[in-house]
mmCIF file of C-alpha atoms in Angstrom:
data_model
loop_
_atom_site.group_PDB
_atom_site.id
_atom_site.type_symbol
_atom_site.label_atom_id
_atom_site.label_comp_id
_atom_site.label_asym_id
_atom_site.label_seq_id
_atom_site.Cartn_x
_atom_site.Cartn_y
_atom_site.Cartn_z
ATOM 1 C CA MET J 1 29.311 130.940 53.441
ATOM 2 C CA ARG J 2 26.083 128.989 54.271
ATOM 3 C CA GLU J 3 23.332 129.005 52.701
ATOM 4 C CA THR J 4 20.124 129.226 54.166
ATOM 5 C CA PRO J 5 17.485 126.826 53.358
ATOM 6 C CA ARG J 6 15.375 127.365 50.607
ATOM 7 C CA PRO J 7 11.646 127.258 52.288
ATOM 8 C CA ARG J 8 9.040 124.715 50.344
ATOM 9 C CA GLU J 9 6.620 125.986 48.017
ATOM 10 C CA THR J 10 2.931 125.253 49.252
ATOM 11 C CA VAL J 11 0.290 124.248 46.153
ATOM 12 C CA GLY J 12 -0.932 127.796 46.033
ATOM 13 C CA GLU J 13 2.779 129.164 45.272
ATOM 14 C CA SER J 14 3.819 129.853 41.752
ATOM 15 C CA GLY J 15 6.620 127.886 40.542
ATOM 16 C CA PRO J 16 7.819 124.567 39.020
ATOM 17 C CA GLU J 17 6.671 121.373 40.833
ATOM 18 C CA LEU J 18 6.897 117.633 40.087
ATOM 19 C CA PRO J 19 3.517 115.566 39.736
ATOM 20 C CA LEU J 20 2.555 113.478 42.622
ATOM 21 C CA ARG J 21 2.082 109.812 41.608
ATOM 22 C CA ARG J 22 -1.178 108.408 42.694
ATOM 23 C CA PRO J 23 -1.648 104.665 43.679
ATOM 24 C CA GLY J 24 -3.253 102.742 40.961
ATOM 25 C CA ARG J 25 -2.028 104.611 38.066
ATOM 26 C CA ALA J 26 -0.079 102.975 35.277
ATOM 27 C CA PHE J 27 3.185 104.146 34.262
ATOM 28 C CA ALA J 28 5.122 103.824 31.215
ATOM 29 C CA ARG J 29 8.339 102.657 32.760
ATOM 30 C CA THR J 30 7.407 102.098 36.561
ATOM 31 C CA GLY J 31 4.366 99.601 36.248
ATOM 32 C CA ALA J 32 1.605 99.083 38.304
ATOM 33 C CA SER J 33 1.405 101.347 41.542
ATOM 34 C CA GLY J 34 4.861 102.180 41.371
ATOM 35 C CA SER J 35 6.342 98.782 41.588
ATOM 36 C CA GLY J 36 9.392 99.317 39.429
ATOM 37 C CA THR J 37 8.659 96.944 36.890
ATOM 38 C CA SER J 38 8.497 97.302 33.285
ATOM 39 C CA HIS J 39 5.045 95.958 33.231
ATOM 40 C CA ARG J 40 1.511 96.960 32.532
ATOM 41 C CA SER J 41 -0.983 97.902 35.077
ATOM 42 C CA ASP J 42 -2.729 95.096 34.906
ATOM 43 C CA GLY J 43 0.197 92.419 35.025
ATOM 44 C CA ARG J 44 0.630 91.378 31.674
ATOM 45 C CA PRO J 45 3.630 92.162 29.414
ATOM 46 C CA PRO J 46 3.515 95.084 27.211
ATOM 47 C CA HIS J 47 3.209 93.950 23.261
ATOM 48 C CA THR J 48 6.775 94.883 22.541
ATOM 49 C CA PRO J 49 9.740 92.284 21.679
ATOM 50 C CA ARG J 50 11.591 93.946 24.656
ATOM 51 C CA GLY J 51 8.879 93.480 26.708
ATOM 52 C CA ALA J 52 8.863 89.755 25.770
ATOM 53 C CA ARG J 53 12.580 89.225 26.267
ATOM 54 C CA ARG J 54 13.706 86.984 29.428
ATOM 55 C CA THR J 55 16.279 88.978 31.510
ATOM 56 C CA GLY J 56 19.844 87.919 32.478
ATOM 57 C CA PRO J 57 20.915 86.749 35.563
ATOM 58 C CA VAL J 58 22.247 90.463 36.174
ATOM 59 C CA GLY J 59 18.876 92.094 34.948
ATOM 60 C CA HIS J 60 20.184 92.673 31.344
ATOM 61 C CA PRO J 61 17.245 92.046 28.554
ATOM 62 C CA GLY J 62 18.155 88.597 27.233
ATOM 63 C CA THR J 63 17.216 87.366 23.837
ATOM 64 C CA PRO J 64 13.605 87.412 22.128
ATOM 65 C CA PRO J 65 11.783 84.133 22.429
ATOM 66 C CA PRO J 66 12.135 81.647 18.920
ATOM 67 C CA VAL J 67 9.835 82.386 16.437
ATOM 68 C CA PRO J 68 8.099 78.835 15.862
ATOM 69 C CA GLY J 69 8.334 77.498 12.055
ATOM 70 C CA TRP J 70 5.747 75.813 10.303
ATOM 71 C CA PRO J 71 5.300 72.172 11.417
ATOM 72 C CA ALA J 72 6.850 69.669 9.098
ATOM 73 C CA SER J 73 3.211 67.555 7.990
ATOM 74 C CA PRO J 74 3.396 63.674 7.650
ATOM 75 C CA VAL J 75 2.990 63.927 3.814
ATOM 76 C CA SER J 76 6.360 66.169 3.670
ATOM 77 C CA ARG J 77 7.993 63.955 5.961
ATOM 78 C CA VAL J 78 7.192 61.005 3.721
ATOM 79 C CA LEU J 79 7.531 62.712 0.240
ATOM 80 C CA ALA J 80 11.207 63.907 1.148
ATOM 81 C CA PRO J 81 12.484 60.480 1.259
ATOM 82 C CA LEU J 82 10.938 59.014 -1.976
ATOM 83 C CA GLY J 83 11.776 62.122 -3.786
ATOM 84 C CA LEU J 84 15.237 61.709 -2.822
ATOM 85 C CA LEU J 85 14.967 57.666 -3.902
ATOM 86 C CA ALA J 86 13.106 58.657 -7.316
ATOM 87 C CA ALA J 87 15.940 61.051 -7.892
ATOM 88 C CA ALA J 88 18.622 58.629 -6.944
ATOM 89 C CA PHE J 89 16.981 55.855 -9.046
ATOM 90 C CA ALA J 90 16.542 58.361 -12.100
ATOM 91 C CA VAL J 91 20.501 59.179 -11.874
ATOM 92 C CA ILE J 92 21.551 55.280 -11.667
ATOM 93 C CA THR J 93 19.474 54.727 -14.882
ATOM 94 C CA TRP J 94 20.901 57.763 -16.991
ATOM 95 C CA GLN J 95 24.201 56.724 -16.042
ATOM 96 C CA VAL J 96 23.214 52.899 -17.417
ATOM 97 C CA VAL J 97 21.731 54.027 -20.507
ATOM 98 C CA ALA J 98 24.787 56.547 -21.170
ATOM 99 C CA GLU J 99 27.547 54.141 -19.775
ATOM 100 C CA GLY J 100 28.891 57.291 -18.120
ATOM 101 C CA PRO J 101 31.760 57.016 -15.592
ATOM 102 C CA LEU J 102 29.218 55.500 -12.668
ATOM 103 C CA VAL J 103 29.068 52.376 -14.785
ATOM 104 C CA ARG J 104 32.319 52.024 -15.015
ATOM 105 C CA LEU J 105 33.144 52.445 -11.396
ATOM 106 C CA ASP J 106 30.281 49.964 -11.183
ATOM 107 C CA GLU J 107 31.946 47.171 -13.243
ATOM 108 C CA ARG J 108 35.410 47.834 -11.470
ATOM 109 C CA LEU J 109 33.712 47.221 -8.097
ATOM 110 C CA GLY J 110 31.671 44.410 -9.159
ATOM 111 C CA GLY J 111 34.566 42.671 -10.542
ATOM 112 C CA ASP J 112 36.251 42.678 -7.117
ATOM 113 C CA LEU J 113 32.962 41.766 -5.098
ATOM 114 C CA PHE J 114 32.306 38.613 -7.437
ATOM 115 C CA GLY J 115 33.216 35.222 -6.114
ATOM 116 C CA ARG J 116 33.638 36.687 -2.486
ATOM 117 C CA GLY J 117 32.085 34.579 0.135
ATOM 118 C CA PRO J 118 30.984 30.996 0.289
ATOM 119 C CA ALA J 119 29.200 29.919 -2.854
ATOM 120 C CA ALA J 120 26.596 27.698 -1.031
ATOM 121 C CA LEU J 121 25.651 31.027 1.142
ATOM 122 C CA THR J 122 25.438 33.676 -1.643
ATOM 123 C CA GLN J 123 23.439 31.373 -3.463
ATOM 124 C CA LEU J 124 21.202 30.892 -0.639
ATOM 125 C CA LEU J 125 20.997 34.712 -0.029
ATOM 126 C CA SER J 126 19.990 35.082 -3.866
ATOM 127 C CA ASP J 127 17.113 32.952 -4.105
ATOM 128 C CA LEU J 128 15.347 34.849 -0.968
ATOM 129 C CA GLY J 129 14.027 37.409 -3.818
ATOM 130 C CA ALA J 130 12.937 34.234 -6.195
ATOM 131 C CA LEU J 131 9.521 34.159 -6.826
ATOM 132 C CA PRO J 132 9.071 30.333 -4.886
ATOM 133 C CA VAL J 133 10.175 31.677 -1.823
ATOM 134 C CA ALA J 134 9.326 35.641 -1.447
ATOM 135 C CA LEU J 135 5.688 34.975 -2.950
ATOM 136 C CA PRO J 136 4.370 32.183 -0.137
ATOM 137 C CA VAL J 137 5.579 34.803 2.312
ATOM 138 C CA LEU J 138 3.491 37.363 1.100
ATOM 139 C CA GLY J 139 0.846 35.052 0.575
ATOM 140 C CA CYS J 140 0.551 34.736 4.356
ATOM 141 C CA ALA J 141 0.758 38.081 5.586
ATOM 142 C CA ILE J 142 -1.894 38.401 2.955
ATOM 143 C CA GLY J 143 -3.802 35.577 4.338
ATOM 144 C CA PHE J 144 -3.223 36.796 7.984
ATOM 145 C CA ALA J 145 -4.563 40.366 6.928
ATOM 146 C CA LEU J 146 -8.048 38.582 5.575
ATOM 147 C CA TYR J 147 -8.414 36.542 8.971
ATOM 148 C CA ARG J 148 -8.083 39.981 10.782
ATOM 149 C CA GLY J 149 -11.021 41.199 9.026
ATOM 150 C CA ALA J 150 -9.397 43.405 6.444
ATOM 151 C CA ARG J 151 -10.193 43.616 2.506
ATOM 152 C CA ARG J 152 -8.894 46.111 0.516
ATOM 153 C CA LEU J 153 -5.110 45.873 2.116
ATOM 154 C CA PRO J 154 -4.753 42.680 0.627
ATOM 155 C CA LEU J 155 -6.051 43.766 -2.618
ATOM 156 C CA TYR J 156 -3.572 46.711 -2.553
ATOM 157 C CA ALA J 157 -0.745 44.272 -1.595
ATOM 158 C CA ALA J 158 -1.344 42.299 -4.587
ATOM 159 C CA LEU J 159 -1.596 44.616 -6.817
ATOM 160 C CA THR J 160 1.765 46.504 -5.382
ATOM 161 C CA MET J 161 3.282 42.595 -5.945
ATOM 162 C CA ALA J 162 1.882 42.648 -9.732
ATOM 163 C CA ALA J 163 3.761 46.243 -10.383
ATOM 164 C CA VAL J 164 7.074 45.066 -9.933
ATOM 165 C CA PRO J 165 7.324 43.005 -13.293
ATOM 166 C CA ALA J 166 5.156 45.638 -14.818
ATOM 167 C CA VAL J 167 7.911 48.259 -14.122
ATOM 168 C CA VAL J 168 11.166 45.906 -14.145
ATOM 169 C CA ILE J 169 10.597 44.159 -17.436
ATOM 170 C CA PRO J 170 10.161 47.258 -19.710
ATOM 171 C CA LEU J 171 13.082 48.456 -17.821
ATOM 172 C CA LYS J 172 15.217 45.533 -19.032
ATOM 173 C CA VAL J 173 14.345 45.815 -22.141
ATOM 174 C CA ALA J 174 14.793 49.482 -22.744
ATOM 175 C CA THR J 175 18.400 49.596 -20.852
ATOM 176 C CA ALA J 176 19.454 46.138 -22.175
ATOM 177 C CA ARG J 177 22.411 46.125 -20.001
ATOM 178 C CA GLN J 178 24.742 43.104 -20.309
ATOM 179 C CA GLY J 179 25.101 40.702 -16.784
ATOM 180 C CA PRO J 180 28.519 40.393 -15.210
ATOM 181 C CA LEU J 181 29.333 36.729 -15.922
ATOM 182 C CA THR J 182 27.515 36.272 -19.278
ATOM 183 C CA GLU J 183 26.763 37.512 -22.937
ATOM 184 C CA ALA J 184 23.378 38.077 -21.800
ATOM 185 C CA VAL J 185 21.391 41.188 -21.746
ATOM 186 C CA ASN J 186 18.445 42.711 -19.898
ATOM 187 C CA TYR J 187 19.965 42.720 -16.127
ATOM 188 C CA TYR J 188 19.017 45.975 -15.108
ATOM 189 C CA PRO J 189 17.296 46.842 -12.879
ATOM 190 C CA SER J 190 17.673 43.695 -10.385
ATOM 191 C CA GLY J 191 14.205 41.818 -10.495
ATOM 192 C CA HIS J 192 15.062 39.712 -7.491
ATOM 193 C CA THR J 193 15.898 42.593 -5.201
ATOM 194 C CA ALA J 194 12.572 44.156 -6.482
ATOM 195 C CA THR J 195 10.792 41.119 -5.586
ATOM 196 C CA ALA J 196 12.220 40.956 -2.476
ATOM 197 C CA ALA J 197 11.626 44.315 -1.284
ATOM 198 C CA VAL J 198 7.800 44.537 -2.269
ATOM 199 C CA ALA J 199 6.981 41.065 -1.066
ATOM 200 C CA TYR J 200 9.011 41.499 2.342
ATOM 201 C CA GLY J 201 7.862 45.122 2.400
ATOM 202 C CA ALA J 202 4.640 44.680 1.582
ATOM 203 C CA SER J 203 4.028 41.744 4.536
ATOM 204 C CA ALA J 204 5.394 44.301 7.025
ATOM 205 C CA LEU J 205 3.095 46.855 6.493
ATOM 206 C CA LEU J 206 -0.056 44.348 6.486
ATOM 207 C CA LEU J 207 1.342 42.941 9.865
ATOM 208 C CA LEU J 208 1.686 46.165 11.225
ATOM 209 C CA ALA J 209 -1.611 47.395 9.922
ATOM 210 C CA VAL J 210 -4.037 44.253 11.243
ATOM 211 C CA ARG J 211 -1.917 43.304 14.205
ATOM 212 C CA ARG J 212 -4.304 42.088 17.166
ATOM 213 C CA PRO J 213 -3.044 41.286 19.285
ATOM 214 C CA ALA J 214 -0.030 44.517 19.158
ATOM 215 C CA TRP J 215 3.389 43.143 18.281
ATOM 216 C CA PRO J 216 6.034 42.828 21.347
ATOM 217 C CA ARG J 217 8.310 45.477 19.063
ATOM 218 C CA ALA J 218 6.746 47.253 16.067
ATOM 219 C CA TRP J 219 9.785 47.953 14.646
ATOM 220 C CA VAL J 220 10.451 43.893 14.468
ATOM 221 C CA PRO J 221 8.559 43.250 11.189
ATOM 222 C CA PRO J 222 10.346 46.407 9.327
ATOM 223 C CA LEU J 223 13.335 45.280 10.411
ATOM 224 C CA VAL J 224 13.070 42.013 9.290
ATOM 225 C CA ALA J 225 12.155 42.956 5.650
ATOM 226 C CA LEU J 226 15.206 45.222 5.740
ATOM 227 C CA LEU J 227 17.478 42.835 6.460
ATOM 228 C CA LEU J 228 15.723 40.022 3.855
ATOM 229 C CA THR J 229 16.096 42.816 1.267
ATOM 230 C CA ALA J 230 19.739 43.840 1.910
ATOM 231 C CA ALA J 231 21.006 39.665 2.135
ATOM 232 C CA THR J 232 19.030 39.445 -1.217
ATOM 233 C CA GLY J 233 21.035 42.217 -3.023
ATOM 234 C CA LEU J 234 24.656 41.227 -1.451
ATOM 235 C CA GLY J 235 24.330 37.570 -2.326
ATOM 236 C CA LEU J 236 23.143 38.605 -5.927
ATOM 237 C CA VAL J 237 26.436 40.630 -6.153
ATOM 238 C CA LEU J 238 28.524 38.237 -4.433
ATOM 239 C CA HIS J 239 27.668 35.293 -6.382
ATOM 240 C CA GLY J 240 28.075 37.188 -9.761
ATOM 241 C CA TYR J 241 24.599 37.640 -10.733
ATOM 242 C CA HIS J 242 24.040 41.252 -11.064
ATOM 243 C CA TRP J 243 26.232 44.333 -11.060
ATOM 244 C CA PRO J 244 25.958 46.827 -7.895
ATOM 245 C CA LEU J 245 24.375 48.995 -9.566
ATOM 246 C CA ASP J 246 21.454 46.772 -10.433
ATOM 247 C CA VAL J 247 20.693 45.911 -7.082
ATOM 248 C CA LEU J 248 20.943 49.808 -5.820
ATOM 249 C CA ALA J 249 18.272 50.608 -8.196
ATOM 250 C CA SER J 250 16.403 48.155 -7.154
ATOM 251 C CA TRP J 251 16.305 49.017 -3.579
ATOM 252 C CA CYS J 252 15.497 52.727 -4.619
ATOM 253 C CA LEU J 253 12.727 51.326 -6.666
ATOM 254 C CA GLY J 254 10.896 48.767 -3.671
ATOM 255 C CA PRO J 255 9.995 52.041 -1.648
ATOM 256 C CA LEU J 256 8.657 53.889 -4.310
ATOM 257 C CA LEU J 257 6.476 50.790 -5.257
ATOM 258 C CA LEU J 258 5.522 50.190 -1.776
ATOM 259 C CA ALA J 259 4.453 53.730 -0.802
ATOM 260 C CA PRO J 260 0.790 53.703 -2.169
ATOM 261 C CA LEU J 261 0.169 50.457 0.106
ATOM 262 C CA GLY J 262 2.367 52.343 3.389
ATOM 263 C CA TRP J 263 0.022 55.356 2.703
ATOM 264 C CA ALA J 264 -3.430 52.944 3.085
ATOM 265 C CA CYS J 265 -1.992 50.926 5.838
ATOM 266 C CA ARG J 266 -1.240 54.409 8.060
ATOM 267 C CA ARG J 267 -4.900 55.406 6.928
ATOM 268 C CA LEU J 268 -6.133 52.094 8.500
ATOM 269 C CA ARG J 269 -3.773 52.683 11.309
ATOM 270 C CA HIS J 270 -5.190 56.242 12.441
ATOM 271 C CA ARG J 271 -8.748 54.662 11.486
#
């Protein structure tokens, strides 16, 4: 049997009645003016993680936006590599003093490398770390910085170079390590490698700090300094002047000595 339709209730009649939506009102789920979105009536997204999510291609909520982390400061970016170099230098020095397993491995590796390559070439590479070769290069860079009007940086570079024997000589005496092909001692760390690292590295820092006009490529001076320092250590090992650990320790020591000068050059460039 078919039911008769129920008459509509008027406003005055009693009974349940659904509320009528008025335009312009903000609802919890429908949004502004019944638009069907889950946003506020003023058009801004609600301050909830779900409201800030991006919807996927089929309308499902996506992942929340990533939380930004603490930005790495320039100081932390510099101190982290220096800390690793200082730790490596400390471990190598401890092994040399204690004659640990790292020293025995170093002696076996050095025995295999001694005498490799042309003797004239390895001697030439070794001489790159000698004072008569490295100091004039640094002197030219200091003169160029003075010509460009720098006053403090040349002094800082000279003091950095003077710090090499002040640090290396006491370490040589304290460790008293015997040389690879001689009965003499005081071979750790390599003074020639440390001299090359500081002289060529300080020259590159000065040239970058006072460059006017600008260098065609800013990475050219540091790359040349790195290659000259690496070539010096390689020649010393291949010619039999030093053990590999002697050179490796000076490679770690060079940037540590250059750090104050690099900081001063960085301040000048920013200024």
